Amino acid sequence: MSKPVGRRSVLAGLTMAGATPLFAGSLPANPDVVIVGAGAAGLSAGRALARAGVSFVIVEAANRVGGRAWTDTRSLGQPFDHGCSWISAANHNPFVQIGRENGFSLIDHTSPDGDLLDLDGDRADAADRAALNRAWGAVDRAVSRAGRAGRDVPASTVVPDMDWAATVRSWSGAMDYGMDYDRISTADYWESADGQPSFLVREGLGSIVATLAADLPVALGTAVTGIDWSGSGVTVETSDGTIRARACILTVSTGVLNAGHIRFTPALPVSQQQAAADIPMGLLMKVPLLFDGARLGLGENNWVTYRIPEDQPGRACYSVAWPCG
Ligand SMILES: Cc1cc2nc3c(=O)[nH]c(=O)nc-3n(C[C@H](O)[C@H](O)[C@H](O)COP(=O)(O)OP(=O)(O)OC[C@H]3O[C@@H](n4cnc5c(N)ncnc54)[C@H](O)[C@@H]3O)c2cc1C
């Protein structure tokens, strides 16, 4: 039995998305393409198909758009990004233009003055900062050199053993990638698009991503449970009915794929299953703390970082003071 995705889901979208007007019309009953996931990738795919005049529908399990880009505007009295907040490699990152065109305030966070480096409870002196910078340079050079040479080995196997190296490894590993250095490939490190300059967004990067949803046909609260691609075209089973289309663009994370939440008929090729298994999700959690006005001598957007003991990398955590005010 085939049932079109319900109108209820679209109406839910109108209330949940706040300032971003979602699609006001009926969802296309027989779209050419079904896009699974309304994160940055799914919404970008939707905008590209809209420009090309291809009919499509975006199916999203959650009750909001954005996925891992999510600005919470309610809990703290100011915008807080639970997910992504930095527009990295801003010289060629399209979210810079999207943000500017939509009136967002982008703040250069490439090398903020006044970052705090703590050493056993005291502020580190100039010599310690210089030693940390030397370690940054040495670690980055070693991992980049291996990656540039085409070596695909754990970054932990090429880093020099030197003072402050544990702090650098934890910063650029657990903090930046959500993975420890023994699980980061030198090749991936070299190929990564992560880079400077880097911008924060006063209104939240999640809010910029959400603008991509404007006027797109998104069915919220609709989880895809199965994709049958055995014949010509695809049949996409959702919690709200079945959709037939010519093609499906799947943007769920490898975490979702590896958990087996979506049943494929026939099963995905082994090489694709292996690729998803080989690129697991990292784990990164942000904890916002609300202060009563005390600013502790820290400037807006300053990093608070400290020396990580070589033998206790799990003790690492990092803070940004008074993000965007
Ligand atoms: C804490 C944190 C901090 C980060 N910081 C940065 C940063 O500063 N800068 C940066 O560039 N990146 C950062 N990232 C990474 C960035 O957020 C992600 O790379 C990006 O948002 C991924 O977008 P996506 O569309 O590929 O996937 P997602 O955002 O995961 O979108 C996939 C969508 O699919 C939906 N979905 C899942 N299963 C189903 C299903 N069965 N049916 C229907 N829908 C489904 C999900 O709900 C989700 O909305 C951070 C991530 C996290 C978690």
PDB file of C-alpha atoms in Angstrom, residues 136 139-140 143 153-159 165 168-174 177 179-185 189:
ATOM      1  CA  TRP A 136      51.769  22.941  17.509  1.00  0.00           C
ATOM      2  CA  VAL A 139      52.922  18.131  15.392  1.00  0.00           C
ATOM      3  CA  ASP A 140      51.182  19.792  12.458  1.00  0.00           C
ATOM      4  CA  VAL A 143      51.174  14.778  10.456  1.00  0.00           C
ATOM      5  CA  VAL A 153      48.542   5.775   9.105  1.00  0.00           C
ATOM      6  CA  PRO A 154      47.321   6.820  12.590  1.00  0.00           C
ATOM      7  CA  ALA A 155      48.471  10.372  13.362  1.00  0.00           C
ATOM      8  CA  SER A 156      49.678   9.126  16.757  1.00  0.00           C
ATOM      9  CA  THR A 157      52.430   7.121  15.030  1.00  0.00           C
ATOM     10  CA  VAL A 158      54.153  10.142  13.472  1.00  0.00           C
ATOM     11  CA  VAL A 159      53.902  12.881  16.125  1.00  0.00           C
ATOM     12  CA  ALA A 165      52.616  17.559  22.543  1.00  0.00           C
ATOM     13  CA  VAL A 168      48.289  19.690  20.980  1.00  0.00           C
ATOM     14  CA  ARG A 169      47.191  16.104  20.299  1.00  0.00           C
ATOM     15  CA  SER A 170      44.134  16.474  22.466  1.00  0.00           C
ATOM     16  CA  TRP A 171      43.279  19.896  20.985  1.00  0.00           C
ATOM     17  CA  SER A 172      43.543  18.923  17.363  1.00  0.00           C
ATOM     18  CA  GLY A 173      42.325  15.353  17.949  1.00  0.00           C
ATOM     19  CA  ALA A 174      39.594  14.969  20.544  1.00  0.00           C
ATOM     20  CA  TYR A 177      37.813  15.851  15.244  1.00  0.00           C
ATOM     21  CA  MET A 179      38.595  11.403  17.844  1.00  0.00           C
ATOM     22  CA  ASP A 180      41.907  10.630  19.522  1.00  0.00           C
ATOM     23  CA  TYR A 181      45.091  10.762  17.453  1.00  0.00           C
ATOM     24  CA  ASP A 182      45.357   6.983  17.180  1.00  0.00           C
ATOM     25  CA  ARG A 183      42.078   6.999  15.217  1.00  0.00           C
ATOM     26  CA  ILE A 184      42.841   9.919  12.892  1.00  0.00           C
ATOM     27  CA  SER A 185      44.444   9.132   9.539  1.00  0.00           C
ATOM     28  CA  TYR A 189      44.294  15.220   8.240  1.00  0.00           C
TER      29      TYR A 189
END
